[in-house]
CSV table of C-alpha atoms and ligand atoms in Angstrom, one decimal:
chain,number,residue,atom,x,y,z
A,368,MET,CA,69.4,75.9,4.5
A,369,LYS,CA,70.3,72.3,3.7
A,370,LEU,CA,67.5,70.1,2.4
A,371,GLN,CA,67.5,66.4,1.8
A,372,TYR,CA,64.8,64.4,0.2
A,373,LEU,CA,64.8,61.1,2.2
A,374,GLY,CA,61.9,59.6,0.2
A,375,THR,CA,60.1,60.6,-3.0
A,376,ALA,CA,57.3,58.1,-3.6
A,377,ALA,CA,53.5,58.2,-3.1
A,378,ALA,CA,51.8,56.0,-0.6
A,379,GLU,CA,52.5,52.6,-2.3
A,380,GLY,CA,56.2,53.2,-2.9
A,381,PHE,CA,58.1,52.6,-6.1
A,382,PRO,CA,58.3,49.7,-6.8
A,383,ALA,CA,54.9,49.4,-5.0
A,384,VAL,CA,54.8,47.1,-2.1
A,385,PHE,CA,52.3,44.5,-3.5
A,386,CYS,CA,52.7,45.3,-7.3
A,387,ASN,CA,54.0,43.4,-10.2
A,388,CYS,CA,53.2,45.9,-13.0
A,389,ALA,CA,55.8,46.3,-15.8
A,390,ALA,CA,57.2,49.4,-14.2
A,391,CYS,CA,57.6,47.9,-10.7
A,392,GLN,CA,59.1,44.7,-12.2
A,393,LYS,CA,61.7,46.8,-14.1
A,394,ALA,CA,62.5,49.0,-11.2
A,395,ARG,CA,63.2,45.9,-9.0
A,396,LEU,CA,66.1,45.1,-11.4
A,397,ASP,CA,67.9,48.2,-10.4
A,398,LEU,CA,66.8,49.2,-6.9
A,399,SER,CA,70.0,51.1,-6.1
A,400,THR,CA,68.9,53.7,-8.7
A,401,GLU,CA,65.2,53.3,-8.9
A,402,LEU,CA,63.9,52.7,-5.3
A,403,ARG,CA,61.7,55.5,-4.1
A,404,THR,CA,60.5,55.2,-0.5
A,405,ARG,CA,57.7,57.1,1.1
A,406,SER,CA,58.1,60.9,1.1
A,407,GLN,CA,60.0,62.7,3.8
A,408,MET,CA,62.3,65.8,3.9
A,409,LEU,CA,65.0,66.7,6.3
A,410,ILE,CA,66.0,70.3,6.8
A,411,ASP,CA,69.4,71.2,8.4
A,412,GLY,CA,69.5,67.8,10.1
A,413,LYS,CA,67.1,69.0,12.8
A,414,LEU,CA,63.7,69.7,11.2
A,415,LEU,CA,61.7,66.8,9.6
A,416,VAL,CA,58.7,67.0,7.4
A,417,ASP,CA,56.6,63.9,7.7
A,418,PHE,CA,57.5,60.5,9.2
A,419,PRO,CA,56.8,57.5,7.0
A,420,SER,CA,57.5,53.9,8.1
A,421,GLU,CA,60.8,54.1,6.2
A,422,SER,CA,62.1,56.8,8.5
A,423,TYR,CA,64.3,54.0,10.0
A,424,ILE,CA,65.6,52.9,6.6
A,425,HIS,CA,66.2,56.6,5.7
A,426,ALA,CA,68.3,57.0,8.8
A,427,MET,CA,70.4,54.0,7.9
A,428,ARG,CA,70.6,54.6,4.1
A,429,PHE,CA,71.6,58.2,4.3
A,430,GLN,CA,73.4,58.1,7.7
A,431,VAL,CA,71.0,60.6,9.3
A,432,ASP,CA,70.9,60.9,13.1
A,433,LEU,CA,67.2,61.0,13.8
A,434,SER,CA,67.8,61.7,17.5
A,435,ALA,CA,69.1,65.2,16.4
A,436,VAL,CA,65.7,66.1,15.1
A,437,GLU,CA,64.1,68.8,17.2
A,438,ALA,CA,60.8,69.2,15.5
A,439,LEU,CA,58.6,67.2,13.1
A,440,LEU,CA,56.0,68.9,10.9
A,441,VAL,CA,53.4,66.4,9.8
A,442,THR,CA,51.3,67.2,6.7
A,443,HIS,CA,48.5,64.7,7.4
A,444,SER,CA,47.7,61.4,9.0
A,445,HIS,CA,47.9,59.1,5.9
A,446,THR,CA,50.1,56.1,6.5
A,447,ASP,CA,52.8,57.2,4.1
A,448,HIS,CA,53.2,60.4,6.0
A,449,PHE,CA,52.9,59.4,9.7
A,450,TYR,CA,54.1,56.2,11.2
A,451,ALA,CA,53.5,57.0,14.9
A,452,GLN,CA,54.4,53.6,16.3
A,453,GLU,CA,58.1,54.3,15.9
A,454,PHE,CA,58.1,56.9,18.6
A,455,VAL,CA,57.9,54.3,21.3
A,456,ASN,CA,61.5,53.6,20.6
A,457,ARG,CA,62.7,57.2,21.2
A,458,GLY,CA,64.0,56.7,24.7
A,459,TYR,CA,63.8,54.2,27.7
A,460,LYS,CA,66.1,51.2,27.0
A,461,PHE,CA,65.8,51.7,23.2
A,462,ALA,CA,67.7,54.9,22.7
A,463,GLU,CA,70.5,56.5,24.5
A,464,LYS,CA,72.4,59.8,24.2
A,465,LEU,CA,69.7,61.5,22.2
A,466,VAL,CA,71.2,64.6,20.6
A,467,SER,CA,67.9,66.5,21.1
A,468,PRO,CA,66.4,65.5,24.4
A,469,THR,CA,63.0,66.6,23.3
A,470,LEU,CA,60.9,66.3,20.1
A,471,ASP,CA,58.1,68.7,19.1
A,472,ILE,CA,55.5,67.2,16.8
A,473,PHE,CA,53.2,69.5,14.9
A,474,GLY,CA,50.1,68.2,13.0
A,475,ASN,CA,46.4,68.4,12.7
A,476,ASP,CA,43.8,66.7,15.1
A,477,GLU,CA,43.9,63.5,13.1
A,478,VAL,CA,47.7,63.3,13.3
A,479,LEU,CA,47.5,63.6,17.1
A,480,SER,CA,44.8,61.0,17.2
A,481,VAL,CA,46.9,58.6,15.1
A,482,TYR,CA,49.8,59.3,17.4
A,483,HIS,CA,47.8,58.2,20.4
A,484,GLU,CA,46.3,55.1,18.7
A,485,GLY,CA,49.7,54.1,17.4
A,486,THR,CA,51.6,54.5,20.7
A,487,TYR,CA,49.3,53.8,23.6
A,488,ARG,CA,50.1,50.1,23.9
A,489,GLU,CA,53.8,50.4,24.2
A,490,MET,CA,54.7,54.0,25.1
A,491,ARG,CA,56.7,54.4,28.3
A,492,GLU,CA,56.0,57.5,30.3
A,493,SER,CA,59.6,58.6,30.3
A,494,VAL,CA,59.5,58.5,26.4
A,495,SER,CA,56.2,60.3,26.1
A,496,ALA,CA,57.3,63.0,28.5
A,497,SER,CA,60.0,64.1,26.1
A,498,ILE,CA,57.7,64.3,23.1
A,499,LYS,CA,55.5,67.4,22.9
A,500,LEU,CA,52.5,67.5,20.6
A,501,HIS,CA,51.1,70.6,19.1
A,502,VAL,CA,47.9,70.9,17.1
A,503,VAL,CA,48.2,73.2,14.1
A,504,ARG,CA,45.5,74.5,11.7
A,505,PRO,CA,45.7,76.1,8.3
A,506,PHE,CA,46.7,79.7,8.0
A,507,CYS,CA,48.8,79.7,11.2
A,508,ARG,CA,52.2,81.3,11.6
A,509,PHE,CA,54.7,80.3,14.3
A,510,SER,CA,58.4,80.3,14.9
A,511,LEU,CA,60.4,77.2,15.8
A,512,GLY,CA,64.0,77.5,16.9
A,513,GLY,CA,64.8,80.2,14.3
A,514,TYR,CA,62.5,78.8,11.6
A,515,ASP,CA,59.4,80.8,10.5
A,516,ILE,CA,56.6,78.4,9.7
A,517,LEU,CA,53.4,79.1,7.9
A,518,THR,CA,50.6,76.5,7.3
A,519,LEU,CA,48.2,76.3,4.4
A,520,PRO,CA,45.2,74.0,3.8
A,521,ALA,CA,46.0,71.2,1.3
A,522,ASN,CA,43.4,70.2,-1.2
A,523,HIS,CA,43.7,66.6,-0.3
A,524,SER,CA,41.2,65.1,2.2
A,525,ARG,CA,37.6,65.7,3.3
A,526,ARG,CA,38.3,63.8,6.5
A,527,GLU,CA,41.0,66.0,7.9
A,528,GLU,CA,42.7,69.4,7.5
A,529,ALA,CA,45.8,68.2,5.6
A,530,LEU,CA,48.5,70.9,5.7
A,531,LEU,CA,51.2,72.4,3.5
A,532,TYR,CA,54.1,74.2,5.0
A,533,SER,CA,56.2,77.3,4.2
A,534,ILE,CA,59.5,77.0,6.0
A,535,SER,CA,61.9,80.0,6.2
A,536,HIS,CA,65.3,80.3,7.9
A,537,GLU,CA,68.0,82.9,7.6
A,538,GLY,CA,66.4,84.5,4.5
A,539,LYS,CA,65.7,81.2,2.6
A,540,THR,CA,62.2,79.8,2.1
A,541,VAL,CA,60.9,76.4,1.0
A,542,LEU,CA,57.3,75.7,0.1
A,543,TYR,CA,56.5,72.1,0.7
A,544,LEU,CA,53.4,71.1,-1.3
A,545,ASN,CA,52.6,67.4,-0.5
A,546,ASP,CA,49.9,66.0,-0.7
A,547,THR,CA,47.6,68.3,-2.5
A,548,GLY,CA,45.8,69.1,-5.7
A,549,PRO,CA,46.0,72.7,-7.0
A,550,LEU,CA,45.7,75.2,-4.2
A,551,SER,CA,42.8,77.5,-3.3
A,552,GLU,CA,43.1,81.2,-4.0
A,553,GLU,CA,43.2,81.9,-0.2
A,554,CYS,CA,46.6,80.1,0.0
A,555,TYR,CA,48.2,82.4,-2.5
A,556,MET,CA,46.7,85.4,-0.8
A,557,PHE,CA,47.9,84.3,2.6
A,558,LEU,CA,51.4,83.7,1.4
A,559,ALA,CA,51.5,87.1,-0.4
A,560,GLN,CA,50.1,88.9,2.7
A,561,ASN,CA,52.9,87.3,4.7
A,562,HIS,CA,55.5,88.4,2.2
A,563,VAL,CA,56.6,84.9,1.4
A,564,VAL,CA,59.1,84.6,-1.5
A,565,ALA,CA,60.1,81.0,-2.1
A,566,ASP,CA,63.6,80.0,-3.0
A,567,LEU,CA,62.4,76.4,-3.6
A,568,VAL,CA,59.0,75.0,-4.3
A,569,SER,CA,58.5,71.2,-3.8
A,570,PHE,CA,55.5,70.0,-5.8
A,571,ASP,CA,53.3,67.0,-5.3
A,572,CYS,CA,53.7,65.3,-8.7
A,573,THR,CA,52.0,62.0,-8.0
A,574,PHE,CA,50.6,61.7,-11.5
A,575,ALA,CA,53.6,63.1,-13.3
A,576,ASP,CA,53.0,63.0,-17.1
A,577,SER,CA,50.4,60.3,-17.0
A,578,THR,CA,47.5,61.3,-19.4
A,579,GLU,CA,44.8,59.3,-17.5
A,580,GLN,CA,42.0,61.2,-15.8
A,581,HIS,CA,43.1,61.8,-12.2
A,582,SER,CA,41.7,63.0,-8.9
A,583,ALA,CA,42.1,66.6,-7.7
A,584,ARG,CA,43.8,65.4,-4.4
A,585,HIS,CA,47.2,65.2,-6.1
A,586,MET,CA,49.0,66.8,-9.0
A,587,SER,CA,50.6,66.2,-12.4
A,588,PHE,CA,53.1,68.3,-14.2
A,589,ILE,CA,50.3,70.2,-15.8
A,590,ASP,CA,48.8,71.0,-12.4
A,591,ASN,CA,52.3,72.0,-11.1
A,592,VAL,CA,52.6,74.6,-14.0
A,593,GLN,CA,49.1,76.0,-13.1
A,594,VAL,CA,50.3,76.5,-9.4
A,595,GLN,CA,53.6,77.9,-10.6
A,596,ASN,CA,51.7,80.5,-12.7
A,597,LYS,CA,49.6,81.5,-9.7
A,598,LEU,CA,52.7,81.8,-7.5
A,599,LEU,CA,54.3,84.1,-10.2
A,600,GLN,CA,51.1,86.1,-10.4
A,601,TYR,CA,51.2,86.7,-6.6
A,602,LYS,CA,55.0,87.3,-6.6
A,603,ILE,CA,55.5,84.4,-4.2
A,604,VAL,CA,58.3,83.1,-6.4
A,605,ARG,CA,61.0,85.0,-8.3
A,606,HIS,CA,62.8,84.3,-11.6
A,607,ASN,CA,65.5,82.2,-10.0
A,608,THR,CA,63.2,80.1,-7.7
A,609,LYS,CA,63.9,76.4,-8.0
A,610,TYR,CA,61.1,73.8,-8.5
A,611,TYR,CA,61.4,70.2,-7.5
A,612,VAL,CA,58.8,67.5,-8.1
A,613,THR,CA,58.3,64.5,-5.8
A,614,HIS,CA,55.7,62.0,-4.3
A,615,PHE,CA,55.5,59.9,-7.5
A,616,SER,CA,53.0,57.0,-8.0
A,617,HIS,CA,54.1,53.7,-9.5
A,618,ASN,CA,51.4,54.4,-12.1
A,619,SER,CA,53.6,57.2,-13.4
A,620,ALA,CA,56.5,54.9,-14.1
A,621,PRO,CA,58.8,57.3,-12.1
A,622,PHE,CA,62.2,56.0,-13.3
A,623,ARG,CA,64.8,58.4,-12.2
A,624,GLU,CA,66.3,59.3,-15.6
A,625,ARG,CA,62.9,59.5,-17.2
A,626,MET,CA,61.5,61.8,-14.5
A,627,GLU,CA,64.5,64.1,-14.7
A,628,GLN,CA,64.1,64.4,-18.5
A,629,VAL,CA,60.3,65.1,-18.3
A,630,ALA,CA,60.8,67.6,-15.4
A,631,GLN,CA,63.4,69.5,-17.4
A,632,LYS,CA,60.8,70.2,-20.2
A,633,TYR,CA,58.9,72.2,-17.6
A,634,GLY,CA,62.0,73.9,-16.1
A,635,PHE,CA,61.7,71.7,-13.0
A,636,HIS,CA,64.0,69.2,-11.3
A,637,SER,CA,62.9,65.8,-10.3
A,638,ALA,CA,63.8,64.8,-6.7
A,639,HIS,CA,65.1,61.3,-5.9
A,640,ASP,CA,65.8,59.5,-2.6
A,641,GLY,CA,68.8,61.0,-0.9
A,642,LEU,CA,69.0,64.2,-3.0
A,643,GLU,CA,70.6,67.0,-1.1
A,644,ILE,CA,70.1,70.7,-1.9
A,645,GLU,CA,71.8,73.7,-0.4
A,646,LEU,CA,69.9,76.9,-0.5
B,757,ZN,ZN1,51.1,60.8,0.3
B,758,ZN,ZN1,53.5,48.8,-10.1
B,759,ZN,ZN1,47.7,61.6,1.6
């Protein structure tokens, strides 16, 4: 399984779009190293997790052919995870020779509603006909072109059923845990019942090592360790499981080298935009 982090920032980006705090100003001096765009992961070039507005930039920056993506798993409808408007460009006179003629989009009710709101003005029938929408709920299991997908409820929003995904392929498994606070007991039970053993866990680490009081809708390193302990307890991870942290807020001053050093203290790795991992 080949994973690529295309973006690793929280909703506001790093540097943040409208921000002039000290961290954002410093990051602007070395964007080639420090720029973190909104979170997205590409798996084997054909499976995407989330679709922020920077998907276009990701395709150019990392030379990714987004027309080859066969399926998109959306965690939730927040703007940094689902920029539906872009899909009007997937066909008609705007796109030729698509590698994958169809695209399957999986998300909760709210994601589908954002899709319709975002596309109804400009969507051509020929384009919409090639995009299939699927509603998914927590605690589902389905297969997708050789990938085994499990959904979990995120601890993130009262307005919608935000989702976390376990993605397995040819004996390798990734647990993708954006956006969420610490997980409910039912999540661990469900993963254990389905015999999930993760090779890589990708943690929401919005608050990183910030010591300020934070909401339970996202995590810090301390929260990540708590989840790691639960995963160990339920045998959902093994001794050689890799842990990556991502989805950083500008408030955490997520400079690449600094995050890598802090992550190391916890036995984790810090993701950055463009990072490729072979499992
Ligand atoms: Zn987010
Ligand atoms: Zn800032
Ligand atoms: Zn969110």
